[in-house]
mmCIF file of C-alpha atoms in Angstrom:
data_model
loop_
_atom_site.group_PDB
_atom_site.id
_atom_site.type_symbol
_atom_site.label_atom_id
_atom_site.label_comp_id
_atom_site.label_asym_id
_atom_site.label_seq_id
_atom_site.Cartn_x
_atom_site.Cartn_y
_atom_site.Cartn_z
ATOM 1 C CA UNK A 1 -87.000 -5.581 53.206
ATOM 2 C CA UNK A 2 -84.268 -8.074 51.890
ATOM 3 C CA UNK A 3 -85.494 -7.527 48.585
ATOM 4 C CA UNK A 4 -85.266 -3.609 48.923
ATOM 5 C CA UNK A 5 -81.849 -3.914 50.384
ATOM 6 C CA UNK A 6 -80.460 -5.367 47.520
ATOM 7 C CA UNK A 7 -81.886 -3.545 44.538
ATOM 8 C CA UNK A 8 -79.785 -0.697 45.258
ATOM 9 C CA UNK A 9 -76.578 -2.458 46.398
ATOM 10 C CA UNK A 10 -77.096 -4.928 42.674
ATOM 11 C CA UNK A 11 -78.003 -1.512 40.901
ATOM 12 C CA UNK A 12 -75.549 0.431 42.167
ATOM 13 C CA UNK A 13 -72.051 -1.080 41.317
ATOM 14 C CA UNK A 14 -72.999 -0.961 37.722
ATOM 15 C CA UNK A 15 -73.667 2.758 38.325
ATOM 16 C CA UNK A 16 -70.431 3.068 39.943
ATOM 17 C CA UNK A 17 -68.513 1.433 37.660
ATOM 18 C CA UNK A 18 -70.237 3.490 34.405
ATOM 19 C CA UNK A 19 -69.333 7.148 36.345
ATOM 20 C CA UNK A 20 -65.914 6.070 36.311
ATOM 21 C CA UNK A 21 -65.659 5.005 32.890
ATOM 22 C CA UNK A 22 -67.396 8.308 31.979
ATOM 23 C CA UNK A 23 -64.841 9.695 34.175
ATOM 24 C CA UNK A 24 -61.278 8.074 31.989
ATOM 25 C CA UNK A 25 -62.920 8.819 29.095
ATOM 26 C CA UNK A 26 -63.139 12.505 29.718
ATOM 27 C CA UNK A 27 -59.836 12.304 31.385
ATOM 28 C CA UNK A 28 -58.254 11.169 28.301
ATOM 29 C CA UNK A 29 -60.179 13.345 25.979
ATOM 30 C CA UNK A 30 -59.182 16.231 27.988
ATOM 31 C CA UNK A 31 -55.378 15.027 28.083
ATOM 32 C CA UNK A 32 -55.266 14.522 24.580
ATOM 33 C CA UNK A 33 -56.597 18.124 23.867
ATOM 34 C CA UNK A 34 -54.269 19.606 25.606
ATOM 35 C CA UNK A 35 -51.284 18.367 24.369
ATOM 36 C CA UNK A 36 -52.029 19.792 21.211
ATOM 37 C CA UNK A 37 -51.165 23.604 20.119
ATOM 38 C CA UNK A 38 -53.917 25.674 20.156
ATOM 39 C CA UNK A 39 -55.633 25.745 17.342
ATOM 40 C CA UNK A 40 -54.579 22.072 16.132
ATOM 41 C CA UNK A 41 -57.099 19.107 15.543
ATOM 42 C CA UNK A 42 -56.813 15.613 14.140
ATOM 43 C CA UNK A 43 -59.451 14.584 12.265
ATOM 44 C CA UNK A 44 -60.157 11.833 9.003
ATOM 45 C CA UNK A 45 -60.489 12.959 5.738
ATOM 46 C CA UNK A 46 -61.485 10.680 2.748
ATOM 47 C CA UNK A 47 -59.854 7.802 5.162
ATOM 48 C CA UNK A 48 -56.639 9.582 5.937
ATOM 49 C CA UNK A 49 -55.879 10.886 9.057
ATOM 50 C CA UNK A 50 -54.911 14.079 9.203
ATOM 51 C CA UNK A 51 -53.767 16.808 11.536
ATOM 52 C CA UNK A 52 -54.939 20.441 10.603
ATOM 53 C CA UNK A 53 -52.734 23.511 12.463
ATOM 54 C CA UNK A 54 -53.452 26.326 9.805
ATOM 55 C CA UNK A 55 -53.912 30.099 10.802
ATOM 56 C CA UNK A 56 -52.719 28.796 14.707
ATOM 57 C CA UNK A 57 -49.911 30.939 14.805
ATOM 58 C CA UNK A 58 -47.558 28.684 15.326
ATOM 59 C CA UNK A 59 -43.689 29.937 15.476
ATOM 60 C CA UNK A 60 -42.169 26.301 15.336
ATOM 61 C CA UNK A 61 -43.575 22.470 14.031
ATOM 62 C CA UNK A 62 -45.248 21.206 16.372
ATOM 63 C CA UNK A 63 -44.249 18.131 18.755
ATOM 64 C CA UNK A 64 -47.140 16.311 19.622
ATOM 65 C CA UNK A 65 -47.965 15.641 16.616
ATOM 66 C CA UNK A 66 -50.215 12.104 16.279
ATOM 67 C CA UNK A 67 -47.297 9.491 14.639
ATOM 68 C CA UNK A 68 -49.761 7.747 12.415
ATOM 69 C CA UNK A 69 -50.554 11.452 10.864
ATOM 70 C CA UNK A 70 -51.128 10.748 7.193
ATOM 71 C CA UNK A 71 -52.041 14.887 5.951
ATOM 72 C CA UNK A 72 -50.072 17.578 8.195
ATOM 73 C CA UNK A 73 -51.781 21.427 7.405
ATOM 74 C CA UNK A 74 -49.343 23.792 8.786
ATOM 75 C CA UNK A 75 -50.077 26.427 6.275
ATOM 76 C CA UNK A 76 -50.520 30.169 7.513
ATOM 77 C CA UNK A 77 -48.714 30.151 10.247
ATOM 78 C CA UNK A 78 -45.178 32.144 11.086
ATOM 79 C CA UNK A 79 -42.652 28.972 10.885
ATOM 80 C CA UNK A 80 -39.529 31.025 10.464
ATOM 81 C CA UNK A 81 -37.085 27.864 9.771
ATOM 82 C CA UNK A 82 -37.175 23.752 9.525
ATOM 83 C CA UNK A 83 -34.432 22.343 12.216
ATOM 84 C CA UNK A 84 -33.013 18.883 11.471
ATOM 85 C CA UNK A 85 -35.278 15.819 12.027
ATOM 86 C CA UNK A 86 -38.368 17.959 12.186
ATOM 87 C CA UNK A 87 -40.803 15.488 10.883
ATOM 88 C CA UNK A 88 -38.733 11.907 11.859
ATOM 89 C CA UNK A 89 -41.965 10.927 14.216
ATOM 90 C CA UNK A 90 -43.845 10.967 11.072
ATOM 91 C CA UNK A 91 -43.182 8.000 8.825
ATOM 92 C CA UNK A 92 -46.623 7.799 7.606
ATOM 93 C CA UNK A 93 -46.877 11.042 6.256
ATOM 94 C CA UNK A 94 -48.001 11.581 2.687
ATOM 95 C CA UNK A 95 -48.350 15.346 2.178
ATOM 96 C CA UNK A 96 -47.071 17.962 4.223
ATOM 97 C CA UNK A 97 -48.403 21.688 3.858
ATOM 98 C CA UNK A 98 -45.927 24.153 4.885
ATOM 99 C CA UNK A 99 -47.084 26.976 2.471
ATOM 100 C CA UNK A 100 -47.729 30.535 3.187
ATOM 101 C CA UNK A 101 -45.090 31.037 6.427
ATOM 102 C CA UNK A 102 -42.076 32.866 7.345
ATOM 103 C CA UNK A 103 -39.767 29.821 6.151
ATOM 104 C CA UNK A 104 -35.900 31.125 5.034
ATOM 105 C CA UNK A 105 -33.886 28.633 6.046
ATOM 106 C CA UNK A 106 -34.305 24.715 6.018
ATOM 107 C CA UNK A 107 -31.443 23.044 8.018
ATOM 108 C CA UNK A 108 -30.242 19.683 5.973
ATOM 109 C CA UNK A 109 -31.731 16.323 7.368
ATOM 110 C CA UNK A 110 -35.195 18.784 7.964
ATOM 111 C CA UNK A 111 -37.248 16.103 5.714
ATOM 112 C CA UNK A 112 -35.323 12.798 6.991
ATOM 113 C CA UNK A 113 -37.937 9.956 7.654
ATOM 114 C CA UNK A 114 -40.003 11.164 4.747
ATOM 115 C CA UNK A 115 -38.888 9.523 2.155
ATOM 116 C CA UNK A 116 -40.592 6.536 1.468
ATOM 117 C CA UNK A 117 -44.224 8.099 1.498
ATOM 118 C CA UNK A 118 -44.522 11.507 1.057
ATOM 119 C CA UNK A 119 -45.496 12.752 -2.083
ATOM 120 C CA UNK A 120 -46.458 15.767 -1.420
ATOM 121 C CA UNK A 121 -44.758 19.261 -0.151
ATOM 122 C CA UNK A 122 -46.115 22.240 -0.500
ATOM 123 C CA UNK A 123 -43.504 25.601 0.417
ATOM 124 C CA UNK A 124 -45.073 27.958 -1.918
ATOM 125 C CA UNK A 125 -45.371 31.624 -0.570
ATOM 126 C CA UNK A 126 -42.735 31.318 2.439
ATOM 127 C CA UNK A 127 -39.047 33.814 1.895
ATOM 128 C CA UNK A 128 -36.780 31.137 0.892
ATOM 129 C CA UNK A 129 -34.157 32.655 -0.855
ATOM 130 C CA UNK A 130 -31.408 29.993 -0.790
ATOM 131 C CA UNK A 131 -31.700 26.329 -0.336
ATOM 132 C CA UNK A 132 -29.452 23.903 -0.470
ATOM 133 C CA UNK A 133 -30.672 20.061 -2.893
ATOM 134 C CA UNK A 134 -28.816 18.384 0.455
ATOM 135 C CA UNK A 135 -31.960 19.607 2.622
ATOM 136 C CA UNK A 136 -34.008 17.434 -0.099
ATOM 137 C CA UNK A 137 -32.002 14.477 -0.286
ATOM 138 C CA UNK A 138 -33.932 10.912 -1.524
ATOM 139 C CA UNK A 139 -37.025 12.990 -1.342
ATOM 140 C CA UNK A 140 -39.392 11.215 -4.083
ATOM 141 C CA UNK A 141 -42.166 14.122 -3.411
ATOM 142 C CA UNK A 142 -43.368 16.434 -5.689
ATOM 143 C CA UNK A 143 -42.402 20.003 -4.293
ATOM 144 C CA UNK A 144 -44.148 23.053 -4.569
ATOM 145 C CA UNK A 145 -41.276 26.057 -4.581
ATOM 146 C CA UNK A 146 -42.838 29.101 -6.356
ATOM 147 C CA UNK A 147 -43.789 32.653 -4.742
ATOM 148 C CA UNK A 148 -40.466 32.723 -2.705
ATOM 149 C CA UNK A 149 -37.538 35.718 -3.567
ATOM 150 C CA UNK A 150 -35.301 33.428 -4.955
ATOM 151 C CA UNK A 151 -31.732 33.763 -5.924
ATOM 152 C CA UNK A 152 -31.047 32.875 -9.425
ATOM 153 C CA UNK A 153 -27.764 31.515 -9.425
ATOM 154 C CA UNK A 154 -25.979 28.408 -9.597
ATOM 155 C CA UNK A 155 -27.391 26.984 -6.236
ATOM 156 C CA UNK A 156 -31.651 27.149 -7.455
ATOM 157 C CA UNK A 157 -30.064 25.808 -10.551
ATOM 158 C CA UNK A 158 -29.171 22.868 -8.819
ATOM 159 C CA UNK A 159 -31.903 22.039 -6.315
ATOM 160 C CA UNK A 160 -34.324 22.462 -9.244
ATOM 161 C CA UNK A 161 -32.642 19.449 -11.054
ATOM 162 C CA UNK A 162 -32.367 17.720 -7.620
ATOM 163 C CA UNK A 163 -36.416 17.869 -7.568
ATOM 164 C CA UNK A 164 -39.317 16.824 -8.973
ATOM 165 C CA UNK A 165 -41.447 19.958 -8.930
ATOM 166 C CA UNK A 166 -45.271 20.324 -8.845
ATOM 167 C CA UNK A 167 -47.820 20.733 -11.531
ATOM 168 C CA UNK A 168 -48.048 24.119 -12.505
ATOM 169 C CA UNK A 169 -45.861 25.381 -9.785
ATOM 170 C CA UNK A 170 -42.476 25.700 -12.596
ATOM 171 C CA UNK A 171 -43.872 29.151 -13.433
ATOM 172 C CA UNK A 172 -44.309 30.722 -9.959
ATOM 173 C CA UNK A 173 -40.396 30.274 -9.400
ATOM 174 C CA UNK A 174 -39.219 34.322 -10.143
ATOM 175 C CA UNK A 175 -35.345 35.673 -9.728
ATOM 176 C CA UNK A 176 -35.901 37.824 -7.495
ATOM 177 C CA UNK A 177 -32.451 38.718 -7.365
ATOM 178 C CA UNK A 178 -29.688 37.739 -9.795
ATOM 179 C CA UNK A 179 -26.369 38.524 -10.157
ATOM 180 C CA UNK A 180 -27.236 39.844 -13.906
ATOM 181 C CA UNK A 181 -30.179 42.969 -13.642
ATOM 182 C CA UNK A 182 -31.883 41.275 -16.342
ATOM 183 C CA UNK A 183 -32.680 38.059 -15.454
ATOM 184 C CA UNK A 184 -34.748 39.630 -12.307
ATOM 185 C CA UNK A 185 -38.526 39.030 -12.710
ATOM 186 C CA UNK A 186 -38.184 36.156 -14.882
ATOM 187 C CA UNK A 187 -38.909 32.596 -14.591
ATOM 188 C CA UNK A 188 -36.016 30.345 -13.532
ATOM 189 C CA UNK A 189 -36.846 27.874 -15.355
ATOM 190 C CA UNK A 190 -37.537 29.603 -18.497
ATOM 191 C CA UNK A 191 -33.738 30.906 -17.964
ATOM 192 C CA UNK A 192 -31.995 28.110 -17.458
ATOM 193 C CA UNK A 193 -33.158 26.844 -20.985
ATOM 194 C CA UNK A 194 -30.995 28.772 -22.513
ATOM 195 C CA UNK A 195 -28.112 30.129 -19.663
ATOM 196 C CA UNK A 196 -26.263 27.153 -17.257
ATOM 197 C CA UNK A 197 -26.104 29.294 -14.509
ATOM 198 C CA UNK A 198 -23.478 27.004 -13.167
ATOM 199 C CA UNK A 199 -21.123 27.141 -15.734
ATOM 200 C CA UNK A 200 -21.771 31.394 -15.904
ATOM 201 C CA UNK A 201 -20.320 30.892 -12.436
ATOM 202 C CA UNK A 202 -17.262 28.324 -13.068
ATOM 203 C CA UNK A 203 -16.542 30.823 -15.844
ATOM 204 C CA UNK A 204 -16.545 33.883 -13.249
ATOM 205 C CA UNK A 205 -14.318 32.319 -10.861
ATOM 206 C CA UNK A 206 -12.150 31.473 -13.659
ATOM 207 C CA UNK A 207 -11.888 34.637 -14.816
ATOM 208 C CA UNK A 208 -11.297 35.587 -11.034
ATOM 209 C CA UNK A 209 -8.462 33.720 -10.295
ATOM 210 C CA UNK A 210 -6.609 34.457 -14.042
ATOM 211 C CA UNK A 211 -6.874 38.227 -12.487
ATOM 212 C CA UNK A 212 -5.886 37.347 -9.163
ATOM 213 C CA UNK A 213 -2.639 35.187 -10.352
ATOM 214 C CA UNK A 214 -1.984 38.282 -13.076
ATOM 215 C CA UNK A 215 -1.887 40.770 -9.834
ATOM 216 C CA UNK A 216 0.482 38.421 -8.103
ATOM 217 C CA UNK A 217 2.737 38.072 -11.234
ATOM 218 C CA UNK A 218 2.863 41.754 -11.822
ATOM 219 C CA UNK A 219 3.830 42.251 -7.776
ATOM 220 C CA UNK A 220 6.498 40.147 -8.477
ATOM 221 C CA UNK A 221 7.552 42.056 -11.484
ATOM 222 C CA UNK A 222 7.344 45.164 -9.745
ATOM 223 C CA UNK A 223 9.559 43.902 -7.090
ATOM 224 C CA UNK A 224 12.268 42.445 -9.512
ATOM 225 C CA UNK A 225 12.494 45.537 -11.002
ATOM 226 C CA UNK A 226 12.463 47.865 -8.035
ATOM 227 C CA UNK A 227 15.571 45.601 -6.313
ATOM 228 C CA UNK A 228 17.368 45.814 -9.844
ATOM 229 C CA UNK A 229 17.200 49.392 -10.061
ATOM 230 C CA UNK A 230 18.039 50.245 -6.898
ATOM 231 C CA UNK A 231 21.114 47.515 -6.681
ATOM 232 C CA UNK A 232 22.563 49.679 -9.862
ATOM 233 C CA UNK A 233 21.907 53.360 -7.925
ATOM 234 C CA UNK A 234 23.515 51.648 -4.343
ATOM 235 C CA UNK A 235 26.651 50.011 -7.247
ATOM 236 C CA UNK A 236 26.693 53.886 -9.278
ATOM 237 C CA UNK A 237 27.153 55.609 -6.132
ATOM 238 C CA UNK A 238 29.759 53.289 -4.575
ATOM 239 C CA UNK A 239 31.667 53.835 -7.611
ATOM 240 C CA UNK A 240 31.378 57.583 -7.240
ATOM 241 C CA UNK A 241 32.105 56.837 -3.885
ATOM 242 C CA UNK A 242 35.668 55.462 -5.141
ATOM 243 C CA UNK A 243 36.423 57.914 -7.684
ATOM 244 C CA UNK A 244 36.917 59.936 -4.764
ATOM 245 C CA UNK A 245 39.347 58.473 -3.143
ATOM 246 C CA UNK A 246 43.159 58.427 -3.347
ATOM 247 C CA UNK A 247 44.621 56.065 -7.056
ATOM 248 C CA UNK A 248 46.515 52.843 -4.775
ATOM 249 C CA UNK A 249 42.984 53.136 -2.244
ATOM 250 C CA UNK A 250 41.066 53.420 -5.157
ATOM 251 C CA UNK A 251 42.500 50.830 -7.632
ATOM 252 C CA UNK A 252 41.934 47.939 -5.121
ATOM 253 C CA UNK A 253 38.680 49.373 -4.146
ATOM 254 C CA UNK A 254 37.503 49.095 -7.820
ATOM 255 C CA UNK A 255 39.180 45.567 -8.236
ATOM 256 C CA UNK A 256 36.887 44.471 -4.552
ATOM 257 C CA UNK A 257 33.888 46.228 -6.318
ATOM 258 C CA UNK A 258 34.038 44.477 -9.741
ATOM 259 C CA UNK A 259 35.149 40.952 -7.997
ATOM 260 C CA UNK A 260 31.722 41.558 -5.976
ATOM 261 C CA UNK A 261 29.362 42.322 -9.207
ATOM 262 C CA UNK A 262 31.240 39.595 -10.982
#
């Protein structure tokens, strides 16, 4: 009976103690799952780790996002802007797919962190129309810009020299709106070959303030002239004004009247 007393008490703490291991496990598979966006996963890819979020519809980057992440997806979603520090948890990151959202605006500092490793950015097919080369800055990836409505002036001009832009991505970067009519529908860069769209503008705000400080100068002018003129009616009429009057009142009238003008 001994024996049979202790089989199950011997056999039964190992049983115990395998339920609750079962039990963390689950526990921590099922807290790790949730504190991911639906319709994130991490995963490993050719020995990267990555962290897939595409078609989630996802309005913002995510948080949680693993720090050792080496391949962030958040393609297809509806990302309307990148705040400042977005990705600083992530200093292992090596490419970073933000391509096909709702992206117009990207807040300076957005990419700080990245820096060092990421070579990779993909913003292709988002409605960036205006971006400053500060919300790049010391960014050694190679950036993916085309199939956006750009604004071909002075300021694409500049973040496109600020850049080192992706393999055959150069030709997907359109004006959609310009300040000339012609230059819409055309490649940027195959513009800016031939126009500095920077200088176009230095010249225009030249011209600008040469028809500004003419307007002021002619004001002036005007002004002179007005007060002249009507100095010389107020002076004609005073001396009608004296002719009027009695000779003695009159002669030292006149004599007050030309000490005055003198």
């Amino acid at each position: 009976q001994g024996g049979v007393l202790l089989c199950p008490t011997t056999m039964g703490l190992p049983l115990q103690s395998l339920f609750l291991l079962l039990l963390l496990l689950l526990g921590s598979c099922l807290h790790s799952a949730a504190a991911f966006p639906k319709g994130c996963y991490p995963s490993e890819e050719e020995g990267l780790k990555t962290f897939r979020c595409s078609n989630a519809q996802l309005t913002e980057v995510p948080r949680d996002i693993p720090n050792d992440t080496n391949k962030l997806y958040l393609d297809s979603n509806q990302i309307p802007f990148l705040p400042r520090d977005a990705f600083r948890d992530l200093p292992l990151l090596l490419e970073l797919d933000l391509s096909h959202n709702a992206i117009a605006r990207i807040e300076s500092g957005a990419f700080q962190g990245l820096a060092e490793h990421l070579h990779s950015l993909d913003l292709s097919s988002n409605r960036l129309v205006s971006v400053s080369k500060d919300a790049f800055s010391n960014l050694k990836a190679k950036v993916n810009l085309s199939n956006n409505p750009w604004l071909c002036d002075c300021r694409l001009q500049e973040l496109i020299r600020a850049v080192e832009l992706a393999a055959d991505s150069s030709g997907g970067i359109v004006c959609d709106s310009s300040a000339q009519e012609e230059h819409v529908g055309k490649a940027f860069l195959q513009l800016i070959a031939d126009t500095d769209f920077c200088n176009v503008y230095k010249k225009t705000t030249d011209i600008a303030m040469l028809v500004t400080m003419f307007g002021w100068f002619a004001m002036v002018i005007s002004y002179l002239v007005y007060y002249v003129r009507q100095n010389q009616e107020d002076a004609r009429r005073h001396l009608e004004y004296l002719k009027s009057l009695p000779s003695k009142q009159r002669r030292s009238e006149e004599s007050s009247t030309i000490s005055t003008v003198v």
